[in-house]
mmCIF file of C-alpha atoms in Angstrom:
data_model
loop_
_atom_site.group_PDB
_atom_site.id
_atom_site.type_symbol
_atom_site.label_atom_id
_atom_site.label_comp_id
_atom_site.label_asym_id
_atom_site.label_seq_id
_atom_site.Cartn_x
_atom_site.Cartn_y
_atom_site.Cartn_z
ATOM 1 C CA MET F 23 -3.825 -104.194 -40.320
ATOM 2 C CA HIS F 24 -5.671 -106.744 -38.666
ATOM 3 C CA ALA F 25 -9.267 -108.516 -38.832
ATOM 4 C CA LEU F 26 -10.947 -106.981 -36.318
ATOM 5 C CA PRO F 27 -11.483 -109.354 -33.629
ATOM 6 C CA VAL F 28 -15.563 -110.577 -32.958
ATOM 7 C CA SER F 29 -17.619 -111.473 -28.905
ATOM 8 C CA ALA F 30 -21.279 -112.221 -28.433
ATOM 9 C CA LEU F 31 -23.201 -110.661 -25.149
ATOM 10 C CA ASN F 32 -25.869 -112.211 -23.529
ATOM 11 C CA LEU F 33 -28.672 -111.643 -21.832
ATOM 12 C CA ALA F 34 -30.645 -115.232 -22.400
ATOM 13 C CA PRO F 35 -33.971 -113.879 -23.361
ATOM 14 C CA VAL F 36 -36.414 -116.338 -22.500
ATOM 15 C CA ARG F 37 -38.173 -116.342 -25.950
ATOM 16 C CA GLN F 38 -42.150 -116.312 -25.907
ATOM 17 C CA GLY F 39 -43.233 -119.771 -25.411
ATOM 18 C CA GLU F 40 -40.338 -121.549 -23.493
ATOM 19 C CA THR F 41 -38.878 -122.339 -20.448
ATOM 20 C CA ILE F 42 -35.790 -121.498 -17.943
ATOM 21 C CA ALA F 43 -34.424 -124.169 -18.314
ATOM 22 C CA ASP F 44 -34.827 -123.815 -22.205
ATOM 23 C CA ALA F 45 -33.667 -120.497 -22.596
ATOM 24 C CA ILE F 46 -30.149 -121.759 -20.959
ATOM 25 C CA ASP F 47 -30.214 -124.670 -23.583
ATOM 26 C CA ALA F 48 -30.396 -121.666 -26.109
ATOM 27 C CA MET F 49 -27.171 -119.524 -24.838
ATOM 28 C CA THR F 50 -24.968 -122.673 -24.760
ATOM 29 C CA ARG F 51 -26.000 -123.429 -27.300
ATOM 30 C CA LEU F 52 -25.292 -120.320 -29.173
ATOM 31 C CA ALA F 53 -22.159 -120.217 -27.330
ATOM 32 C CA ALA F 54 -20.802 -123.064 -29.347
ATOM 33 C CA SER F 55 -21.855 -121.377 -32.239
ATOM 34 C CA VAL F 56 -20.251 -118.321 -31.940
ATOM 35 C CA GLU F 57 -16.352 -120.535 -31.813
ATOM 36 C CA ASP F 58 -17.491 -122.328 -34.370
ATOM 37 C CA ALA F 59 -17.654 -119.451 -35.956
ATOM 38 C CA GLY F 60 -14.437 -117.738 -34.512
ATOM 39 C CA TYR F 61 -16.155 -115.119 -32.316
ATOM 40 C CA THR F 62 -12.766 -114.813 -29.646
ATOM 41 C CA ARG F 63 -15.176 -114.231 -25.821
ATOM 42 C CA TYR F 64 -18.660 -114.909 -24.812
ATOM 43 C CA TRP F 65 -19.654 -113.026 -22.741
ATOM 44 C CA ILE F 66 -23.308 -113.268 -20.089
ATOM 45 C CA ALA F 67 -25.097 -110.184 -18.174
ATOM 46 C CA GLU F 68 -26.536 -109.951 -14.806
ATOM 47 C CA HIS F 69 -29.552 -108.730 -13.750
ATOM 48 C CA HIS F 70 -32.136 -109.003 -10.957
ATOM 49 C CA ASN F 71 -36.070 -109.800 -10.755
ATOM 50 C CA THR F 72 -37.122 -109.870 -14.252
ATOM 51 C CA PRO F 73 -38.831 -112.707 -15.073
ATOM 52 C CA THR F 74 -37.282 -112.743 -19.208
ATOM 53 C CA LEU F 75 -33.833 -112.746 -18.203
ATOM 54 C CA VAL F 76 -32.284 -116.021 -16.917
ATOM 55 C CA SER F 77 -28.699 -114.200 -16.177
ATOM 56 C CA SER F 78 -28.737 -113.401 -11.977
ATOM 57 C CA ALA F 79 -26.282 -116.320 -11.315
ATOM 58 C CA THR F 80 -23.447 -115.432 -13.841
ATOM 59 C CA PRO F 81 -20.583 -116.779 -12.761
ATOM 60 C CA LEU F 82 -23.344 -120.453 -12.925
ATOM 61 C CA LEU F 83 -23.906 -119.928 -16.266
ATOM 62 C CA ILE F 84 -20.823 -119.003 -17.141
ATOM 63 C CA GLN F 85 -19.703 -122.448 -16.239
ATOM 64 C CA ARG F 86 -22.611 -123.978 -17.554
ATOM 65 C CA THR F 87 -20.962 -122.755 -20.409
ATOM 66 C CA LEU F 88 -17.827 -123.020 -20.020
ATOM 67 C CA GLU F 89 -18.632 -127.327 -19.850
ATOM 68 C CA GLU F 90 -20.214 -126.860 -23.091
ATOM 69 C CA THR F 91 -17.484 -125.044 -24.575
ATOM 70 C CA SER F 92 -13.902 -125.840 -25.678
ATOM 71 C CA SER F 93 -11.612 -123.005 -26.921
ATOM 72 C CA ILE F 94 -13.346 -119.500 -25.941
ATOM 73 C CA ARG F 95 -12.405 -117.228 -23.638
ATOM 74 C CA VAL F 96 -16.130 -116.870 -21.408
ATOM 75 C CA GLY F 97 -17.176 -114.679 -18.717
ATOM 76 C CA SER F 98 -19.249 -111.999 -17.179
ATOM 77 C CA GLY F 99 -20.448 -108.987 -19.454
ATOM 78 C CA GLY F 100 -20.648 -107.959 -16.248
ATOM 79 C CA MET F 101 -20.521 -108.999 -13.036
ATOM 80 C CA MET F 102 -22.441 -106.294 -11.098
ATOM 81 C CA LEU F 103 -19.748 -105.095 -7.969
ATOM 82 C CA PRO F 104 -22.184 -102.740 -5.930
ATOM 83 C CA ASN F 105 -24.176 -106.677 -5.850
ATOM 84 C CA HIS F 106 -21.416 -108.636 -4.753
ATOM 85 C CA SER F 107 -18.134 -108.559 -2.228
ATOM 86 C CA PRO F 108 -15.636 -108.645 -3.684
ATOM 87 C CA LEU F 109 -13.449 -110.622 -1.639
ATOM 88 C CA VAL F 110 -16.654 -113.611 -3.078
ATOM 89 C CA VAL F 111 -15.762 -112.166 -6.113
ATOM 90 C CA ALA F 112 -12.429 -113.754 -6.488
ATOM 91 C CA GLU F 113 -12.958 -116.660 -5.174
ATOM 92 C CA GLN F 114 -15.986 -118.251 -7.654
ATOM 93 C CA PHE F 115 -13.199 -116.491 -10.953
ATOM 94 C CA GLY F 116 -10.319 -117.877 -9.532
ATOM 95 C CA THR F 117 -11.967 -120.563 -8.802
ATOM 96 C CA LEU F 118 -13.887 -121.417 -12.045
ATOM 97 C CA ALA F 119 -10.209 -119.705 -13.472
ATOM 98 C CA GLU F 120 -8.361 -122.790 -11.349
ATOM 99 C CA LEU F 121 -11.022 -125.255 -13.596
ATOM 100 C CA TYR F 122 -10.650 -123.653 -16.694
ATOM 101 C CA PRO F 123 -7.285 -121.793 -17.839
ATOM 102 C CA GLU F 124 -6.723 -119.213 -19.993
ATOM 103 C CA ARG F 125 -10.146 -119.554 -20.638
ATOM 104 C CA VAL F 126 -12.111 -117.121 -18.322
ATOM 105 C CA ASP F 127 -13.098 -112.762 -18.722
ATOM 106 C CA LEU F 128 -14.050 -110.891 -15.248
ATOM 107 C CA GLY F 129 -16.126 -107.853 -16.805
ATOM 108 C CA LEU F 130 -17.031 -104.863 -14.368
ATOM 109 C CA GLY F 131 -20.548 -102.521 -13.517
ATOM 110 C CA ARG F 132 -20.456 -100.073 -10.783
ATOM 111 C CA ALA F 133 -24.866 -100.747 -11.767
ATOM 112 C CA PRO F 134 -27.100 -103.239 -9.594
ATOM 113 C CA GLY F 135 -28.022 -103.991 -13.081
ATOM 114 C CA THR F 136 -31.671 -103.845 -11.509
ATOM 115 C CA ASP F 137 -34.184 -101.264 -9.868
ATOM 116 C CA MET F 138 -33.523 -99.915 -6.175
ATOM 117 C CA ASN F 139 -35.765 -102.055 -4.248
ATOM 118 C CA THR F 140 -34.284 -105.442 -5.294
ATOM 119 C CA ALA F 141 -30.607 -104.453 -5.221
ATOM 120 C CA ARG F 142 -30.482 -103.365 -1.462
ATOM 121 C CA ALA F 143 -32.055 -106.717 -1.250
ATOM 122 C CA LEU F 144 -29.321 -107.742 -2.657
ATOM 123 C CA ARG F 145 -26.769 -105.721 -0.604
ATOM 124 C CA ARG F 146 -28.192 -104.553 2.343
ATOM 125 C CA THR F 147 -26.078 -103.420 4.448
ATOM 126 C CA HIS F 148 -24.129 -101.914 1.819
ATOM 127 C CA MET F 149 -26.471 -100.560 -1.330
ATOM 128 C CA ASP F 150 -26.047 -96.597 -0.556
ATOM 129 C CA THR F 151 -22.278 -97.096 -0.051
ATOM 130 C CA ALA F 152 -21.862 -99.813 -2.709
ATOM 131 C CA VAL F 153 -22.039 -97.869 -6.147
ATOM 132 C CA HIS F 154 -19.081 -94.866 -5.439
ATOM 133 C CA SER F 155 -16.755 -98.615 -3.569
ATOM 134 C CA PHE F 156 -16.887 -98.976 -7.550
ATOM 135 C CA PRO F 157 -12.921 -98.394 -8.267
ATOM 136 C CA ASP F 158 -11.548 -99.287 -3.847
ATOM 137 C CA ASP F 159 -13.453 -102.220 -5.268
ATOM 138 C CA VAL F 160 -11.853 -103.296 -9.022
ATOM 139 C CA GLN F 161 -8.567 -102.304 -7.031
ATOM 140 C CA ASP F 162 -9.594 -105.198 -4.469
ATOM 141 C CA LEU F 163 -9.983 -107.526 -7.484
ATOM 142 C CA LEU F 164 -7.057 -107.073 -8.909
ATOM 143 C CA HIS F 165 -4.787 -107.170 -5.495
ATOM 144 C CA TYR F 166 -6.970 -110.704 -4.804
ATOM 145 C CA PHE F 167 -5.573 -112.772 -8.413
ATOM 146 C CA GLY F 168 -2.201 -110.785 -8.511
ATOM 147 C CA PRO F 169 0.642 -112.674 -6.906
ATOM 148 C CA PRO F 170 1.307 -115.129 -3.624
ATOM 149 C CA GLU F 171 4.032 -112.258 -2.099
ATOM 150 C CA ILE F 172 1.491 -109.402 -2.599
ATOM 151 C CA GLN F 173 -1.515 -111.579 -0.651
ATOM 152 C CA GLY F 174 -2.446 -109.180 2.873
ATOM 153 C CA LYS F 175 -3.999 -112.238 5.735
ATOM 154 C CA VAL F 176 -7.369 -112.248 3.549
ATOM 155 C CA LYS F 177 -6.495 -114.226 -0.035
ATOM 156 C CA ALA F 178 -8.730 -115.403 -2.463
ATOM 157 C CA HIS F 179 -8.531 -120.304 -2.597
ATOM 158 C CA PRO F 180 -9.042 -120.089 -4.711
ATOM 159 C CA GLY F 181 -7.728 -116.645 -7.394
ATOM 160 C CA VAL F 182 -4.570 -115.760 -5.720
ATOM 161 C CA GLY F 183 -2.312 -116.323 -9.130
ATOM 162 C CA THR F 184 -4.455 -116.845 -11.461
ATOM 163 C CA GLY F 185 -4.720 -113.201 -12.898
ATOM 164 C CA VAL F 186 -7.390 -113.609 -14.277
ATOM 165 C CA PRO F 187 -8.311 -110.087 -16.543
ATOM 166 C CA LEU F 188 -10.198 -107.299 -15.144
ATOM 167 C CA TYR F 189 -11.866 -105.024 -18.142
ATOM 168 C CA ILE F 190 -14.428 -102.232 -16.771
ATOM 169 C CA LEU F 191 -17.941 -101.834 -18.570
ATOM 170 C CA GLY F 192 -19.376 -98.737 -18.251
ATOM 171 C CA SER F 193 -21.877 -97.279 -19.817
ATOM 172 C CA SER F 194 -20.721 -93.474 -19.338
ATOM 173 C CA THR F 195 -17.553 -91.426 -19.023
ATOM 174 C CA ASP F 196 -16.903 -91.878 -16.069
ATOM 175 C CA SER F 197 -16.106 -95.894 -16.396
ATOM 176 C CA ALA F 198 -13.509 -94.750 -19.102
ATOM 177 C CA VAL F 199 -11.633 -92.064 -16.662
ATOM 178 C CA LEU F 200 -11.474 -94.685 -14.197
ATOM 179 C CA ALA F 201 -10.999 -97.765 -16.982
ATOM 180 C CA ALA F 202 -8.139 -95.583 -18.281
ATOM 181 C CA ARG F 203 -6.234 -95.005 -14.997
ATOM 182 C CA LEU F 204 -6.381 -98.147 -14.351
ATOM 183 C CA GLY F 205 -5.029 -99.351 -17.574
ATOM 184 C CA LEU F 206 -7.578 -101.892 -18.046
ATOM 185 C CA PRO F 207 -8.814 -102.781 -21.209
ATOM 186 C CA TYR F 208 -12.797 -101.240 -20.979
ATOM 187 C CA ALA F 209 -16.222 -101.947 -22.759
ATOM 188 C CA PHE F 210 -18.626 -99.671 -23.855
ATOM 189 C CA ALA F 211 -22.830 -100.714 -23.993
ATOM 190 C CA ALA F 212 -23.509 -98.834 -26.487
ATOM 191 C CA HIS F 213 -26.161 -101.690 -27.987
ATOM 192 C CA PHE F 214 -28.679 -99.781 -25.020
ATOM 193 C CA ALA F 215 -26.739 -96.697 -23.593
ATOM 194 C CA PRO F 216 -25.617 -95.169 -27.122
ATOM 195 C CA GLN F 217 -26.065 -91.044 -26.067
ATOM 196 C CA GLN F 218 -21.567 -90.326 -24.507
ATOM 197 C CA MET F 219 -19.739 -93.371 -26.444
ATOM 198 C CA GLU F 220 -18.453 -90.883 -28.771
ATOM 199 C CA ALA F 221 -16.592 -88.840 -25.734
ATOM 200 C CA ALA F 222 -16.392 -91.985 -23.852
ATOM 201 C CA ILE F 223 -14.270 -93.598 -25.740
ATOM 202 C CA ARG F 224 -12.065 -90.528 -26.895
ATOM 203 C CA ILE F 225 -11.671 -90.209 -23.464
ATOM 204 C CA TYR F 226 -10.705 -93.719 -22.413
ATOM 205 C CA ARG F 227 -7.847 -93.086 -25.473
ATOM 206 C CA GLU F 228 -6.709 -89.483 -24.423
ATOM 207 C CA GLN F 229 -6.156 -90.318 -20.353
ATOM 208 C CA PHE F 230 -4.812 -93.872 -21.385
ATOM 209 C CA GLN F 231 -2.124 -94.929 -18.493
ATOM 210 C CA PRO F 232 -0.096 -98.179 -19.650
ATOM 211 C CA SER F 233 -0.599 -100.600 -16.472
ATOM 212 C CA GLU F 234 0.852 -103.661 -15.963
ATOM 213 C CA TRP F 235 -1.845 -105.622 -17.893
ATOM 214 C CA LEU F 236 -2.444 -103.408 -20.880
ATOM 215 C CA ASP F 237 -0.124 -101.428 -22.408
ATOM 216 C CA LYS F 238 -2.239 -99.454 -24.037
ATOM 217 C CA PRO F 239 -5.482 -99.152 -25.188
ATOM 218 C CA HIS F 240 -8.285 -102.043 -26.170
ATOM 219 C CA MET F 241 -12.010 -100.360 -26.650
ATOM 220 C CA ILE F 242 -14.575 -102.417 -26.688
ATOM 221 C CA VAL F 243 -17.952 -101.746 -28.273
ATOM 222 C CA CYS F 244 -21.267 -103.447 -28.380
ATOM 223 C CA LEU F 245 -23.280 -102.886 -30.438
ATOM 224 C CA ASN F 246 -26.328 -105.467 -30.977
ATOM 225 C CA VAL F 247 -27.214 -106.276 -35.181
ATOM 226 C CA ILE F 248 -29.471 -108.448 -36.923
ATOM 227 C CA ALA F 249 -27.844 -109.449 -40.034
ATOM 228 C CA MET F 250 -29.871 -111.224 -42.489
ATOM 229 C CA GLU F 251 -29.708 -112.738 -46.480
ATOM 230 C CA SER F 252 -31.268 -109.715 -47.234
ATOM 231 C CA ASP F 253 -32.752 -105.727 -45.720
ATOM 232 C CA GLU F 254 -36.196 -106.521 -46.047
ATOM 233 C CA GLU F 255 -35.882 -109.698 -44.469
ATOM 234 C CA ALA F 256 -33.354 -107.899 -40.947
ATOM 235 C CA ALA F 257 -35.276 -105.375 -41.427
ATOM 236 C CA ARG F 258 -38.710 -107.786 -40.366
ATOM 237 C CA GLU F 259 -36.218 -109.824 -37.802
ATOM 238 C CA GLN F 260 -34.799 -106.167 -35.877
ATOM 239 C CA THR F 261 -39.019 -105.565 -34.482
ATOM 240 C CA THR F 262 -37.903 -108.851 -32.275
ATOM 241 C CA MET F 263 -35.666 -106.505 -31.345
ATOM 242 C CA GLN F 264 -37.569 -102.259 -31.281
ATOM 243 C CA GLN F 265 -40.777 -105.480 -29.463
ATOM 244 C CA PHE F 266 -37.148 -105.883 -26.565
ATOM 245 C CA PHE F 267 -36.765 -101.727 -25.960
ATOM 246 C CA LEU F 268 -40.102 -101.300 -26.117
ATOM 247 C CA ASN F 269 -40.780 -103.657 -22.727
ATOM 248 C CA VAL F 270 -37.709 -101.584 -21.145
ATOM 249 C CA VAL F 271 -39.342 -98.423 -22.064
ATOM 250 C CA ARG F 272 -42.615 -99.974 -20.744
ATOM 251 C CA GLY F 273 -41.334 -101.297 -17.580
ATOM 252 C CA THR F 274 -43.310 -104.395 -19.498
ATOM 253 C CA GLN F 275 -41.780 -108.213 -18.527
ATOM 254 C CA GLN F 276 -42.817 -109.819 -21.674
ATOM 255 C CA PRO F 277 -40.426 -112.731 -22.839
ATOM 256 C CA LEU F 278 -38.770 -112.230 -25.758
ATOM 257 C CA GLN F 279 -41.614 -111.726 -29.176
ATOM 258 C CA PRO F 280 -41.663 -113.016 -32.278
ATOM 259 C CA PRO F 281 -41.353 -110.446 -35.005
ATOM 260 C CA VAL F 282 -44.055 -108.907 -36.579
ATOM 261 C CA ALA F 283 -45.031 -106.864 -40.300
ATOM 262 C CA SER F 284 -45.025 -103.977 -38.712
ATOM 263 C CA MET F 285 -44.916 -101.845 -35.128
ATOM 264 C CA ASP F 286 -47.264 -99.111 -36.079
ATOM 265 C CA GLY F 287 -50.093 -99.404 -33.872
ATOM 266 C CA ILE F 288 -47.468 -101.762 -31.380
ATOM 267 C CA TRP F 289 -45.584 -98.947 -30.086
ATOM 268 C CA SER F 290 -46.616 -94.981 -29.719
ATOM 269 C CA PRO F 291 -44.632 -92.189 -31.656
ATOM 270 C CA GLN F 292 -42.612 -91.485 -28.294
ATOM 271 C CA GLU F 293 -42.262 -95.108 -27.319
ATOM 272 C CA LYS F 294 -40.619 -95.138 -30.723
ATOM 273 C CA ALA F 295 -38.865 -92.405 -30.196
ATOM 274 C CA MET F 296 -37.217 -93.150 -26.898
ATOM 275 C CA SER F 297 -36.519 -97.197 -28.585
ATOM 276 C CA GLN F 298 -35.256 -96.124 -31.249
ATOM 277 C CA ALA F 299 -32.286 -93.417 -29.516
ATOM 278 C CA MET F 300 -30.920 -96.726 -27.256
ATOM 279 C CA SER F 301 -31.432 -98.855 -29.633
ATOM 280 C CA SER F 302 -29.632 -96.476 -32.300
ATOM 281 C CA MET F 303 -27.071 -98.247 -32.283
ATOM 282 C CA THR F 304 -27.777 -101.231 -34.595
ATOM 283 C CA LEU F 305 -26.117 -102.124 -36.914
ATOM 284 C CA ALA F 306 -28.756 -104.718 -39.848
ATOM 285 C CA GLY F 307 -29.451 -105.015 -43.148
ATOM 286 C CA SER F 308 -28.143 -107.435 -46.355
ATOM 287 C CA GLU F 309 -24.776 -109.097 -45.652
ATOM 288 C CA GLU F 310 -23.789 -106.019 -48.169
ATOM 289 C CA THR F 311 -25.485 -103.347 -45.900
ATOM 290 C CA VAL F 312 -24.595 -104.751 -42.752
ATOM 291 C CA SER F 313 -20.467 -104.871 -43.900
ATOM 292 C CA ARG F 314 -20.341 -101.238 -45.186
ATOM 293 C CA GLN F 315 -22.176 -99.874 -42.275
ATOM 294 C CA LEU F 316 -19.368 -101.382 -39.350
ATOM 295 C CA GLN F 317 -17.128 -99.927 -42.413
ATOM 296 C CA GLU F 318 -18.402 -96.598 -41.945
ATOM 297 C CA PHE F 319 -18.570 -97.137 -37.815
ATOM 298 C CA GLN F 320 -15.134 -98.170 -38.070
ATOM 299 C CA SER F 321 -13.823 -95.008 -39.492
ATOM 300 C CA ARG F 322 -15.081 -92.989 -37.069
ATOM 301 C CA PHE F 323 -14.588 -94.752 -34.503
ATOM 302 C CA ALA F 324 -11.706 -97.437 -34.459
ATOM 303 C CA ALA F 325 -12.984 -100.400 -32.654
ATOM 304 C CA ASP F 326 -10.625 -102.608 -31.296
ATOM 305 C CA GLU F 327 -13.038 -105.586 -30.640
ATOM 306 C CA ILE F 328 -16.876 -105.207 -31.751
ATOM 307 C CA MET F 329 -19.187 -107.135 -29.495
ATOM 308 C CA VAL F 330 -22.293 -108.514 -30.965
ATOM 309 C CA VAL F 331 -25.839 -108.466 -29.430
ATOM 310 C CA SER F 332 -29.250 -110.128 -31.127
ATOM 311 C CA TYR F 333 -31.696 -109.979 -30.341
ATOM 312 C CA ILE F 334 -33.635 -112.593 -32.840
ATOM 313 C CA TYR F 335 -36.991 -114.809 -32.297
ATOM 314 C CA ASP F 336 -35.913 -117.782 -34.125
ATOM 315 C CA GLU F 337 -32.509 -119.390 -32.835
ATOM 316 C CA GLU F 338 -31.373 -120.894 -36.377
ATOM 317 C CA LYS F 339 -32.172 -117.189 -38.144
ATOM 318 C CA GLN F 340 -29.884 -116.238 -34.431
ATOM 319 C CA HIS F 341 -27.153 -118.405 -35.279
ATOM 320 C CA ALA F 342 -26.425 -116.715 -39.079
ATOM 321 C CA SER F 343 -26.782 -113.530 -37.441
ATOM 322 C CA TYR F 344 -23.247 -114.485 -35.863
ATOM 323 C CA ARG F 345 -21.367 -116.554 -37.666
ATOM 324 C CA ARG F 346 -22.752 -113.562 -41.332
ATOM 325 C CA PHE F 347 -20.636 -110.721 -38.804
ATOM 326 C CA ALA F 348 -17.266 -113.128 -38.820
ATOM 327 C CA ASP F 349 -17.367 -112.730 -42.161
ATOM 328 C CA ILE F 350 -17.908 -109.585 -42.406
ATOM 329 C CA ALA F 351 -15.614 -108.776 -39.535
ATOM 330 C CA LYS F 352 -12.815 -111.244 -41.160
ATOM 331 C CA LYS F 353 -12.950 -108.721 -43.897
ATOM 332 C CA THR F 354 -12.454 -105.708 -42.252
ATOM 333 C CA SER F 355 -9.574 -104.090 -40.669
ATOM 334 C CA SER F 356 -9.508 -103.454 -36.848
ATOM 335 C CA SER F 357 -6.748 -100.617 -36.277
ATOM 336 C CA GLN F 358 -6.200 -97.033 -33.535
ATOM 337 C CA THR F 359 -6.893 -94.325 -36.372
ATOM 338 C CA THR F 360 -10.124 -91.573 -35.931
ATOM 339 C CA THR F 361 -10.427 -89.471 -38.447
#
């Protein structure tokens, strides 16, 4: 029995009234804050053609974050492989690993992280097959980061011998099967796609095959967390997250909005239902409430690590929420036993 490890995910949103540069600065400040709070890793997402998120050039943001921190692991949540050549990814992350040894993670996703027109612009000649080549692309990356003696004529320089750890990201059972077969750690995106979470966790654990990278399953679950001083304050701050998901439902491009007294009159009943379905895996409330919610979650799923994403408009409150959750997690044990 040991304290539950916690990590952070950041989509690097632009807050209302702020600039892209402000959003990048906020991203690095949050990284320093969660490092001080004892978080294990800090991952930055990849999104394209989205003016309210600045996380398109993910490796550059990772490097900036590594420069502004000293010990926390920093990585991608994730690099969306349909958009990239595995060799280029290996060279980029191999370079980061040489600059910042033992601090770089590479989370990998099979979706493009954008609309299809943008996806084709990112990798035009391969988009029709890139999604289906994801398992092969992962194998290529494992090879590129491997020791010199297994390399072929094409090598990643830098990259060879760095052993950058790979994590399979997913929101479906397909990714769970792949992570289990390859013996890699698995991170499930329950913060926006919770529907297949329970099945994916079960499949990953049941089908896991030990590998040279991992001897037993390592299940990371990403949840929305809003930990405030009171339930009432959390309910108000949660309206920023609700407006964020309403943006997704409507396909609009609003920056991260300040909280409001009530969402009534802002969303329709149908929009409310759709937004809440996407964000149902949310821990929100006072420290006591979030602690109870986390214990209930762990009693069912026993995640090996919780990754936190918090859409909170006020930066100081956002940092405080992450700190509270770290304190809560220290009192929560991690185990492999599920009910």
